Coordinates of C-alpha atoms in Angstrom, one line a residue:
X1147 CA 40.5 -1.0 8.3
X1148 CA 36.0 -1.1 9.1
X1149 CA 35.2 -3.3 12.0
X1150 CA 32.1 -4.9 11.1
X1151 CA 29.7 -7.2 13.4
X1152 CA 28.7 -9.9 11.3
X1153 CA 25.4 -11.6 12.0
X1154 CA 26.2 -14.2 14.4
X1155 CA 28.4 -12.3 16.6
X1156 CA 31.8 -11.7 15.6
X1157 CA 33.4 -8.9 14.0
X1158 CA 35.2 -8.5 10.5
X1159 CA 37.9 -5.9 9.6
X1160 CA 37.3 -4.9 6.0
X1161 CA 38.7 -2.4 3.5
X1162 CA 37.1 0.7 3.3
X1163 CA 35.4 0.6 0.5
X1164 CA 34.8 -2.6 -0.2
X1165 CA 31.5 -4.7 0.2
X1166 CA 28.9 -6.9 1.8
X1167 CA 28.5 -9.2 -1.3
X1168 CA 32.2 -10.8 -0.6
X1169 CA 30.0 -11.8 3.1
X1170 CA 27.2 -12.2 1.8
X1171 CA 28.3 -15.7 -0.1
X1172 CA 30.4 -16.7 2.6
X1173 CA 26.8 -17.1 4.6
X1174 CA 25.1 -18.0 1.6
X1175 CA 25.0 -21.9 2.6
X1176 CA 23.8 -21.2 6.1
X1177 CA 20.8 -19.2 4.9
X1178 CA 17.1 -21.0 4.2
X1179 CA 17.0 -18.6 0.9
X1180 CA 18.7 -16.2 -1.6
X1181 CA 20.1 -13.1 0.3
X1182 CA 19.3 -10.3 -1.8
X1183 CA 20.7 -7.6 0.4
X1184 CA 20.9 -6.3 3.7
X1185 CA 20.6 -4.0 6.6
X1186 CA 24.1 -2.1 8.0
X1187 CA 23.5 0.1 11.4
X1188 CA 19.4 -0.8 10.9
X1189 CA 19.5 0.7 7.1
X1190 CA 18.4 -1.6 3.6
X1191 CA 21.4 -1.6 2.4
X1192 CA 22.2 -3.0 -1.0
X1193 CA 25.2 -5.8 -1.0
X1194 CA 27.2 -4.0 -3.7
X1195 CA 27.4 -0.4 -2.0
X1196 CA 30.9 0.4 -0.1
X1197 CA 32.0 0.9 3.2
X1198 CA 32.4 4.1 4.9
X1199 CA 31.7 2.6 8.5
X1200 CA 32.2 0.4 11.4
X1201 CA 28.9 -1.0 11.4
X1202 CA 26.5 -4.2 12.4
X1203 CA 25.4 -5.8 9.5
X1204 CA 22.4 -9.0 8.9
X1205 CA 21.6 -10.5 5.8
X1206 CA 18.4 -10.5 4.2
X1207 CA 17.0 -12.9 2.4
X1208 CA 14.0 -14.3 -0.3
X1209 CA 12.0 -15.6 2.6
X1210 CA 11.4 -11.6 4.1
X1211 CA 8.9 -8.8 2.3
X1212 CA 12.4 -6.4 2.0
X1213 CA 13.7 -9.3 0.1
X1214 CA 10.6 -9.7 -2.0
X1215 CA 10.7 -5.7 -2.3
X1216 CA 14.6 -6.5 -3.8
X1217 CA 13.1 -9.2 -6.2
X1218 CA 10.4 -7.4 -7.6
X1219 CA 12.5 -4.1 -7.8
X1220 CA 15.0 -6.7 -9.5
X1221 CA 12.7 -8.3 -12.1
X1222 CA 11.5 -5.2 -13.2
X1223 CA 14.7 -4.2 -14.4
X1224 CA 16.0 -7.0 -16.0
X1225 CA 11.8 -6.6 -17.9
X1226 CA 12.4 -3.3 -18.9
X1227 CA 16.5 -4.2 -20.3
X1228 CA 15.0 -6.6 -22.7
X1229 CA 12.0 -5.4 -23.5
X1230 CA 14.5 -1.9 -24.9
X1231 CA 16.6 -3.7 -27.1
X1232 CA 14.0 -6.0 -27.9
X1233 CA 10.7 -3.2 -28.8
X1234 CA 12.8 0.2 -28.5
X1235 CA 9.3 1.4 -30.0
X1236 CA 6.8 -0.2 -27.7
X1237 CA 6.7 1.7 -23.5
X1238 CA 4.9 1.1 -20.7
X1239 CA 4.9 2.9 -17.7
X1240 CA 4.3 1.1 -13.7
X1241 CA 1.1 1.7 -12.1
X1242 CA -0.1 -0.1 -9.5
X1243 CA 0.5 -3.4 -7.4
X1244 CA -2.4 -6.5 -8.1
X1245 CA -2.0 -8.7 -5.7
X1246 CA 1.3 -10.9 -6.4
X1247 CA 1.8 -8.5 -9.6
X1248 CA 2.9 -4.9 -11.6
X1249 CA 0.3 -4.0 -13.3
X1250 CA 1.4 -1.7 -16.3
X1251 CA -0.1 0.4 -19.4
X1252 CA 1.3 0.6 -21.9
X1253 CA 2.5 4.4 -23.1
X1254 CA 3.0 3.8 -26.6
X1255 CA 0.0 3.0 -29.7
X1256 CA 1.9 -0.2 -30.1
X1257 CA 1.3 -3.0 -27.6
X1258 CA 3.3 -6.5 -26.9
X1259 CA 1.2 -9.3 -28.6
X1260 CA 1.5 -12.5 -26.3
X1261 CA 4.2 -14.2 -28.8
X1262 CA 6.0 -10.8 -28.1
X1263 CA 5.6 -11.9 -24.1
X1264 CA 6.6 -15.0 -24.9
X1265 CA 10.1 -13.9 -27.3
X1266 CA 11.1 -11.6 -23.9
X1267 CA 10.8 -14.3 -21.4
X1268 CA 13.1 -16.1 -22.8
X1269 CA 15.8 -13.4 -23.5
X1270 CA 14.7 -12.7 -19.9
X1271 CA 14.9 -16.2 -19.1
X1272 CA 18.6 -16.5 -20.6
X1273 CA 20.2 -13.7 -18.7
X1274 CA 18.9 -14.8 -15.6
X1275 CA 20.6 -18.8 -16.4
X1276 CA 23.8 -17.1 -17.2
X1277 CA 23.2 -14.3 -14.1
X1278 CA 23.8 -11.9 -15.2
X1279 CA 25.5 -9.0 -13.0
X1280 CA 23.7 -5.5 -11.8
X1281 CA 26.4 -2.9 -11.5
X1282 CA 26.2 -0.4 -8.4
X1283 CA 27.4 3.2 -9.6
X1284 CA 27.4 6.3 -6.5
X1285 CA 27.9 9.0 -7.7
X1286 CA 26.5 12.5 -6.7
X1287 CA 23.1 14.1 -7.5
X1288 CA 25.0 16.2 -9.8
X1289 CA 27.1 14.3 -11.5
X1290 CA 23.5 11.9 -12.5
X1291 CA 22.0 14.8 -14.0
X1292 CA 24.7 15.8 -16.4
X1293 CA 24.6 12.0 -17.9
X1294 CA 21.6 10.3 -16.4
X1295 CA 19.2 13.2 -16.7
X1296 CA 18.7 13.0 -20.9
X1297 CA 18.0 9.3 -20.5
X1298 CA 16.3 9.8 -17.7
X1299 CA 13.3 12.1 -18.0
X1300 CA 11.6 14.5 -16.5
X1301 CA 11.0 13.3 -12.9
X1302 CA 14.0 11.9 -12.7
X1303 CA 16.1 15.6 -13.1
X1304 CA 12.8 16.8 -10.9
X1305 CA 13.9 14.5 -8.1
X1306 CA 17.7 14.6 -8.1
X1307 CA 17.8 18.3 -8.9
X1308 CA 16.0 19.0 -5.8
X1309 CA 18.7 17.1 -3.4
X1310 CA 21.6 18.5 -2.4
X1311 CA 24.7 18.4 -5.6
X1312 CA 27.0 16.1 -3.4
X1313 CA 24.2 13.5 -2.5
X1314 CA 25.6 10.4 -3.5
X1315 CA 22.5 8.3 -5.3
X1316 CA 22.5 5.0 -6.8
X1317 CA 22.5 4.4 -10.2
X1318 CA 22.2 0.7 -11.9
X1319 CA 23.4 -0.5 -14.7
X1320 CA 21.9 -4.4 -16.9
X1321 CA 23.7 -4.6 -20.0
X1322 CA 23.6 -1.0 -20.8
X1323 CA 20.9 -0.3 -20.2
X1324 CA 21.0 2.3 -16.6
X1325 CA 18.4 2.0 -13.9
X1326 CA 17.5 4.4 -10.9
X1327 CA 15.6 2.5 -8.4
X1328 CA 14.3 3.3 -4.8
X1329 CA 16.0 0.3 -3.3
X1330 CA 18.9 -2.3 -3.1
X1331 CA 19.0 -4.7 -6.2
X1332 CA 20.2 -7.8 -6.6
X1333 CA 23.9 -8.2 -7.2
X1334 CA 22.5 -10.2 -10.2
X1335 CA 19.8 -11.2 -12.1
X1336 CA 20.3 -15.3 -11.1
X1337 CA 18.1 -14.8 -7.9
X1338 CA 14.5 -13.6 -10.0
X1339 CA 14.0 -16.7 -12.0
X1340 CA 10.6 -17.1 -10.6
X1341 CA 7.7 -14.8 -13.3
X1342 CA 5.8 -14.6 -15.9
X1343 CA 4.5 -11.3 -17.9
X1344 CA 0.7 -11.8 -19.7
X1345 CA -1.2 -8.2 -20.9
X1346 CA -4.5 -7.7 -19.1
X1347 CA -7.0 -5.3 -19.1
X1348 CA -5.1 -3.8 -21.8
X1349 CA -1.6 -3.6 -19.8
X1350 CA 0.3 -5.7 -18.8
X1351 CA 1.0 -7.5 -15.6
X1352 CA 4.5 -9.0 -14.1
X1353 CA 3.1 -11.8 -12.2
X1354 CA 5.7 -12.4 -9.4
X1355 CA 6.2 -14.5 -6.3
X1356 CA 4.9 -14.2 -2.8
X1357 CA 6.3 -13.2 0.5
X1358 CA 7.9 -16.7 1.9
X1359 CA 7.4 -18.9 -1.8
X1360 CA 9.9 -17.3 -3.6
X1361 CA 9.8 -20.5 -5.2
X1362 CA 7.4 -20.8 -7.6
X1363 CA 4.0 -18.3 -9.1
X1364 CA 0.2 -18.2 -6.8
X1365 CA -3.0 -17.6 -8.6
X1366 CA -3.0 -14.6 -10.2
X1367 CA -5.3 -12.1 -8.4
X1368 CA -7.7 -10.6 -10.6
X1369 CA -9.8 -8.3 -9.7
X1370 CA -11.1 -6.0 -11.8
X1371 CA -12.4 -3.3 -10.1
X1372 CA -9.7 -2.5 -8.2
X1373 CA -7.5 -2.2 -10.9
X1374 CA -10.3 0.5 -12.8
X1375 CA -10.1 2.4 -9.1
X1376 CA -6.5 2.7 -9.6
X1377 CA -7.0 3.4 -12.9
X1378 CA -9.7 6.3 -12.8
X1379 CA -6.7 7.7 -10.0
X1380 CA -3.8 7.5 -12.3
X1381 CA -5.6 8.8 -15.4
X1382 CA -7.6 11.8 -13.5
X1383 CA -3.7 12.5 -11.5
X1384 CA -2.1 12.2 -14.9
X1385 CA -4.6 15.2 -16.9
X1386 CA -3.9 17.4 -14.4
X1387 CA -0.6 17.2 -14.2
X1388 CA -0.1 16.3 -10.4
X1389 CA 1.0 11.9 -10.7
X1390 CA 4.0 11.7 -9.7
X1391 CA 5.6 13.6 -6.6
X1392 CA 8.4 16.2 -8.8
X1393 CA 5.2 17.5 -10.6
X1394 CA 3.2 18.2 -6.7
X1395 CA 6.8 19.6 -5.9
X1396 CA 6.5 22.1 -8.6
X1397 CA 3.0 23.2 -7.6
X1398 CA 4.1 23.4 -4.5
X1399 CA 7.5 25.9 -4.8
X1400 CA 4.7 28.0 -7.6
X1401 CA 2.8 28.5 -5.0
X1402 CA -0.5 27.3 -6.2
X1403 CA -0.8 23.4 -4.5
X1404 CA -4.1 24.5 -2.8
X1405 CA -5.5 24.0 -6.1
X1406 CA -4.6 20.5 -5.7
X1407 CA -6.0 20.8 -2.9
X1408 CA -9.5 21.9 -3.8
X1409 CA -9.5 19.3 -6.8
X1410 CA -8.6 16.6 -5.0
X1411 CA -11.5 16.9 -2.7
X1412 CA -14.0 17.4 -5.6
X1413 CA -12.7 14.7 -7.5
X1414 CA -13.2 12.7 -3.8
X1415 CA -16.2 13.8 -3.3
X1416 CA -18.1 12.9 -7.0
X1417 CA -17.2 9.4 -6.3
X1418 CA -19.3 9.4 -2.7
X1419 CA -21.6 11.2 -4.7
X1420 CA -21.9 8.8 -7.2
X1421 CA -21.9 5.6 -4.7
X1422 CA -25.1 7.6 -2.9
X1423 CA -26.8 7.7 -6.0
X1424 CA -26.2 4.4 -7.2
X1425 CA -27.9 3.3 -3.8
X1426 CA -30.6 5.5 -4.4
X1427 CA -31.3 4.3 -7.2
X1428 CA -31.8 0.5 -6.0
X1429 CA -33.5 2.2 -2.6
X1430 CA -36.4 -0.4 -3.7
X1431 CA -34.8 -3.2 -2.8
X1432 CA -31.2 -2.6 -1.9
X1433 CA -31.4 -2.2 2.3
X1434 CA -27.8 -3.2 3.4
X1435 CA -24.1 -1.4 2.9
X1436 CA -21.6 -3.4 4.3
X1437 CA -18.3 -0.5 4.1
X1438 CA -14.5 -3.1 4.6
X1439 CA -11.4 -1.7 4.1
X1440 CA -7.6 -2.1 5.2
X1441 CA -6.5 -0.6 8.6
X1442 CA -5.6 3.6 7.5
X1443 CA -8.0 3.4 4.5
X1444 CA -10.5 6.0 5.9
X1445 CA -13.6 3.9 6.6
X1446 CA -15.1 6.1 9.6
X1447 CA -15.3 9.1 7.7
X1448 CA -15.8 7.5 4.6
X1449 CA -19.5 6.4 6.3
X1450 CA -20.1 10.0 7.9
X1451 CA -19.5 11.0 4.5
X1452 CA -21.6 9.4 2.5
X1453 CA -24.3 9.2 4.9
X1454 CA -24.7 12.8 4.2
X1455 CA -24.9 12.0 0.4
X1456 CA -27.4 9.7 1.0
X1457 CA -29.3 12.1 3.0
X1458 CA -29.2 14.2 0.4
X1459 CA -31.0 11.8 -2.1
X1460 CA -33.6 11.8 0.9
X1461 CA -32.2 8.7 2.2
X1462 CA -31.9 7.8 5.9
X1463 CA -28.2 6.2 7.1
X1464 CA -29.1 3.9 10.0
X1465 CA -25.2 3.2 11.5
X1466 CA -25.1 -0.5 13.0
X1467 CA -21.7 -1.2 14.5
X1468 CA -20.6 -4.1 13.7
X1469 CA -18.0 -3.7 16.9
X1470 CA -21.0 -4.2 19.4
X1471 CA -22.0 -7.9 17.7
X1472 CA -18.2 -9.3 20.0
X1473 CA -18.4 -12.4 21.3
X1474 CA -18.5 -11.9 25.5
X1475 CA -14.3 -12.2 26.0
X1476 CA -15.0 -15.8 27.2
X1477 CA -16.0 -17.1 24.2
X1478 CA -13.4 -15.4 22.3
X1479 CA -11.5 -17.9 19.9
X1480 CA -7.6 -17.8 20.6
X1481 CA -4.8 -18.1 18.6
X1482 CA -2.3 -20.3 18.4
X1483 CA 0.5 -18.3 20.6
X1484 CA -2.8 -17.6 23.5
X1485 CA -3.9 -14.6 22.3
X1486 CA -7.3 -12.9 22.0
X1487 CA -7.7 -13.3 18.5
X1488 CA -10.0 -10.2 18.5
X1489 CA -10.0 -10.2 14.3
X1490 CA -11.2 -13.7 12.7
X1491 CA -14.8 -13.5 11.2
X1492 CA -15.8 -16.2 14.4
X1493 CA -14.8 -13.3 17.6
X1494 CA -18.9 -12.3 16.1
X1495 CA -21.6 -13.6 17.2
X1496 CA -23.3 -14.2 13.7
X1497 CA -25.5 -16.0 14.8
X1498 CA -27.0 -12.7 17.0
X1499 CA -25.5 -10.3 14.4
X1500 CA -27.8 -12.0 11.3
X1501 CA -31.0 -12.5 13.3
X1502 CA -31.1 -8.4 13.9
X1503 CA -30.1 -7.6 10.6
X1504 CA -32.9 -9.8 8.7
X1505 CA -35.4 -8.2 11.6
X1506 CA -34.0 -4.7 11.1
X1507 CA -35.1 -5.9 7.3
X1508 CA -38.5 -6.4 7.6
X1509 CA -38.9 -3.2 9.5
X1510 CA -38.8 -4.4 12.6
X1511 CA -37.8 -2.1 16.1
X1512 CA -34.8 -4.6 17.2
X1513 CA -33.1 -3.8 20.9
X1514 CA -29.6 -3.2 20.1
X1515 CA -26.6 -4.6 22.0
X1516 CA -23.9 -1.9 23.0
X1517 CA -19.8 -4.1 23.3
X1518 CA -18.0 -3.0 26.8
X1519 CA -14.4 -3.8 26.2
X1520 CA -13.1 -3.2 29.1
X1521 CA -15.5 -5.7 30.8
X1522 CA -15.5 -7.9 27.8
X1523 CA -18.7 -8.1 27.1
X1524 CA -21.9 -7.6 24.9
X1525 CA -24.6 -5.4 27.2
X1526 CA -27.9 -3.3 26.5
X1527 CA -28.5 0.3 27.2
X1528 CA -32.4 0.5 25.6
X1529 CA -31.2 1.7 22.6
X1530 CA -33.5 0.3 19.5
X1531 CA -33.9 0.3 15.7
X1532 CA -36.1 0.1 13.2
X1533 CA -35.9 0.0 9.4
X1534 CA -38.1 2.4 7.6
X1535 CA -38.8 2.9 3.4
X1536 CA -36.1 5.1 3.2
X1537 CA -33.8 4.2 5.7
X1538 CA -30.6 1.9 4.9
X1539 CA -28.0 0.6 7.0
X1540 CA -24.6 1.7 7.4
X1541 CA -22.5 -1.4 8.6
X1542 CA -18.6 -0.9 8.4
X1543 CA -15.6 -3.5 9.9
X1544 CA -13.0 -6.1 8.5
X1545 CA -16.1 -8.5 7.1
X1546 CA -17.8 -7.0 5.5
X1547 CA -16.5 -8.7 1.8
X1548 CA -17.0 -11.6 3.4
X1549 CA -20.1 -13.7 2.6
X1550 CA -20.0 -15.2 5.9
X1551 CA -20.8 -12.4 8.0
X1552 CA -23.9 -12.1 5.7
X1553 CA -25.3 -15.1 5.2
X1554 CA -29.2 -14.7 5.5
X1555 CA -29.6 -11.7 3.7
X1556 CA -30.2 -11.8 0.0
X1557 CA -27.8 -10.5 -2.4
X1558 CA -30.2 -7.6 -4.3
X1559 CA -30.5 -6.8 -0.4
X1560 CA -26.9 -5.4 0.1
X1561 CA -24.2 -3.8 -1.5
X1562 CA -20.3 -4.6 -0.7
X1563 CA -17.7 -1.9 -0.3
X1564 CA -14.7 -2.0 -0.3
X1565 CA -11.8 1.4 0.3
X1566 CA -8.1 1.3 0.7
X1567 CA -5.9 4.4 -0.1
X1568 CA -5.3 3.6 -3.8
X1569 CA -2.6 6.1 -4.4
X1570 CA -1.6 7.1 -8.3
X1571 CA 1.2 9.1 -6.6
X1572 CA 5.0 7.6 -8.2
X1573 CA 8.0 9.2 -8.9
X1574 CA 8.6 8.0 -11.8
X1575 CA 7.1 6.0 -14.2
X1576 CA 8.7 2.5 -12.8
X1577 CA 9.1 3.7 -8.6
X1578 CA 5.5 3.6 -7.5
X1579 CA 4.5 4.5 -4.4
X1580 CA 3.3 1.5 -2.1
X1581 CA -0.8 2.3 -1.1
X1582 CA 0.7 0.4 2.2
X1583 CA 3.0 3.1 2.8
X1584 CA 1.0 5.9 2.6
X1585 CA -1.3 3.7 5.2
X1586 CA 1.0 3.4 7.7
X1587 CA 2.6 6.7 7.5
X1588 CA -1.4 7.9 8.3
X1589 CA -2.2 5.4 11.0
X1590 CA 1.8 6.8 12.3
X1591 CA 0.7 10.0 12.8
X1592 CA -3.3 9.4 13.8
X1593 CA -2.0 7.4 16.6
X1594 CA 0.6 10.0 17.8
X1595 CA -2.1 12.4 17.7
X1596 CA -5.1 10.4 19.6
X1597 CA -3.3 7.1 20.9
X1598 CA -0.4 8.7 22.5
X1599 CA 1.9 6.1 20.5
X1600 CA 4.6 6.8 19.5
X1601 CA 5.5 5.3 16.3
X1602 CA 8.1 2.9 17.3
X1603 CA 4.9 0.8 19.1
X1604 CA 2.8 1.7 15.3
X1605 CA 5.9 0.3 13.3
X1606 CA 6.6 -2.8 15.9
X1607 CA 2.6 -3.7 15.5
X1608 CA 2.2 -3.4 11.8
X1609 CA 3.3 -6.4 10.8
X1610 CA 0.7 -8.6 12.8
X1611 CA -2.0 -5.5 11.5
X1612 CA -0.8 -6.5 7.8
X1613 CA -1.0 -10.1 8.6
X1614 CA -4.8 -9.8 9.7
X1615 CA -5.1 -8.1 6.2
X1616 CA -3.7 -10.7 4.4
X1617 CA -6.6 -13.1 6.7
X1618 CA -9.5 -11.8 6.6
X1619 CA -9.7 -8.9 3.9
X1620 CA -8.0 -8.7 0.9
X1621 CA -8.7 -12.5 0.4
X1622 CA -12.2 -11.3 -0.6
X1623 CA -11.3 -8.1 -2.5
X1624 CA -12.9 -9.7 -5.2
X1625 CA -16.4 -9.9 -3.5
X1626 CA -16.7 -5.9 -3.7
X1627 CA -19.7 -4.5 -5.9
X1628 CA -18.1 -1.1 -5.5
X1629 CA -14.2 -0.1 -4.8
X1630 CA -13.1 3.5 -3.5
X1631 CA -10.5 5.4 -4.1
X1632 CA -9.4 7.5 -0.4
X1633 CA -6.1 8.7 -1.3
X1634 CA -5.7 12.2 -2.0
X1635 CA -2.7 13.0 -4.4
X1636 CA -2.2 15.9 -2.1
X1637 CA -1.6 13.6 0.8
X1638 CA 1.9 13.0 1.1
X1639 CA 3.1 16.7 1.6
X1640 CA 0.6 17.1 3.9
X1641 CA 1.9 13.8 5.8
X1642 CA 5.2 15.4 6.1
X1643 CA 6.0 17.8 8.8
X1644 CA 4.0 15.3 10.8
X1645 CA 5.4 12.0 10.0
X1646 CA 9.3 12.5 9.7
X1647 CA 10.0 14.3 13.5
X1648 CA 8.5 11.0 14.0
X1649 CA 10.4 8.7 11.8
X1650 CA 13.6 10.0 13.4
X1651 CA 12.9 9.6 17.2
X1652 CA 13.0 6.2 16.4
X1653 CA 15.8 5.0 17.8
X1654 CA 18.7 2.1 16.3
X1655 CA 17.9 -0.3 18.8
X1656 CA 14.1 -0.7 17.7
X1657 CA 15.6 -3.2 14.8
X1658 CA 13.5 -3.5 11.9
X1659 CA 11.2 -0.6 12.8
X1660 CA 14.0 1.5 12.9
X1661 CA 14.6 -0.1 9.3
X1662 CA 11.1 1.0 8.8
X1663 CA 11.5 4.0 9.7
X1664 CA 14.4 5.3 7.2
X1665 CA 12.6 3.1 4.9
X1666 CA 9.8 5.8 5.0
X1667 CA 12.1 9.4 5.4
X1668 CA 13.9 8.4 1.8
X1669 CA 10.5 8.2 0.3
X1670 CA 9.6 11.4 2.6
X1671 CA 13.2 13.0 1.7
X1672 CA 11.8 13.9 -2.6
X1673 CA 8.1 15.3 -1.1
X1674 CA 8.3 19.7 0.2
X1675 CA 5.9 20.1 2.8
X1676 CA 2.6 21.7 2.4
X1677 CA 0.6 23.5 5.2
X1678 CA -2.5 21.9 6.1
X1679 CA -4.6 25.2 7.2
X1680 CA -7.0 25.0 3.9
X1681 CA -8.0 21.3 3.7
X1682 CA -11.6 21.4 4.4
X1683 CA -12.5 20.1 8.1
X1684 CA -14.4 17.3 6.1
X1685 CA -11.7 15.7 4.1
X1686 CA -11.0 12.0 5.0
X1687 CA -7.3 13.0 5.5
X1688 CA -8.5 15.1 8.1
X1689 CA -9.2 11.6 10.4
X1690 CA -5.9 11.6 10.7
X1691 CA -4.3 14.9 11.1
X1692 CA -7.1 16.4 14.1
X1693 CA -9.9 18.6 13.3
X1694 CA -12.2 16.3 11.5
X1695 CA -16.1 17.3 11.6
X1696 CA -16.7 14.2 12.5
X1697 CA -15.8 14.0 15.5
X1698 CA -16.7 9.7 15.6
X1699 CA -13.9 9.8 12.9
X1700 CA -11.0 10.0 15.7

């Protein structure tokens, strides 16, 4: 018998090979939202996965981020199972997230009509009402290849074929449809009742509830420029046959990954050059470029590389730091818990910032401030700036897309650039790699190398970082004039050798940080490592790995 410690601290003995599903049903009435999965000894754990050791369990509900990830996986599986029966000749691939939605492109010339989607939705809801179960099958990798390989495609065979033959993997079954998914699944589809299907931008959208609001759909974020940036990266990576982990691994095993690095860097440089050309074409009017993006998107290195491309066009970039316009510490707003809120817009002296921008754009010479973070005071050390006819101001910071930041500057005088690591890399046609996870891996490696933070510290702070992004960055993505994708198709293979030791050092006692570490390790286990000695020293990735030619990037 196994000894299981329940969330209330009590002990329960269960038979080896039993599951947590009966215990979840016992606890269901006491939870504020439906239980969809669990953590067991700190790792995300499917409620139907057989228990093989003693351990501590916590139940995960739809009020939590991991719970909603489980919701989305289950909803996607439900859609695929119904759509395959309804119109097997129509196939889709999952491309990317758009807010609280998955964007899928059609693999086939035939698409679903709006009438088709109404019918598919009705059939999905029938299964929801019936609480149709999803069955979990745990089998060795070698057996999975034999039984499901021909049906699951090339990427499945590549991923599972790289595992030790005896490694147990999860295969899910819903109404005779099988699937291989990277994470727990709801035990039945009755737990995913809220969704909407519709055609959008040449593809299909599966809209689902936001974290913390699982009972209703929110507003769909229609951000065409963001979706186009994803399309561009995905189409290009598919064109060079490096859009999935198994395809990238094949390049690495063949010893020709340096070509992928060179192509990835060239593709990105071309994008930056085009933005500089766009600015040059508008040089008579455009005098202010605002650069914003979430954590670890590579804002600093991007600004440096854009500056070089502007110089190629005969434009003199002048950098203005938004950080130098913080209010003095005594005037800084506070959060509800009493801590200073340095990320809110009101932490900046907007009046002074706009006054300086207006004067600079008039050609006046302006004495510039420098914020002393140690003293919490804005100081002046004699630095002056003046904009000439061939100059443009570059301002980087999280509020760049918020029009309140530069309310005094006419729209035709400024260009707002949103940047993020919009990774086109996926495991297969249904299992995408989250942009958020890519950024977290970047930040964790940088924090370890340059800020003396271990992975546990970075992971523990990540929730606060994400909350700030949700409040101050993501709501303004639609204001961007240009979207720049800083993801590099090869980066997971390079980051792996730096990130794995950091993640393995996170102790189980770290709680949620440990759970996140184990999830990231499961992603990286499928990725082959790649040496970084051929990465150019002006690469955006060097901002996180070290060795960047742009010293300020660190």
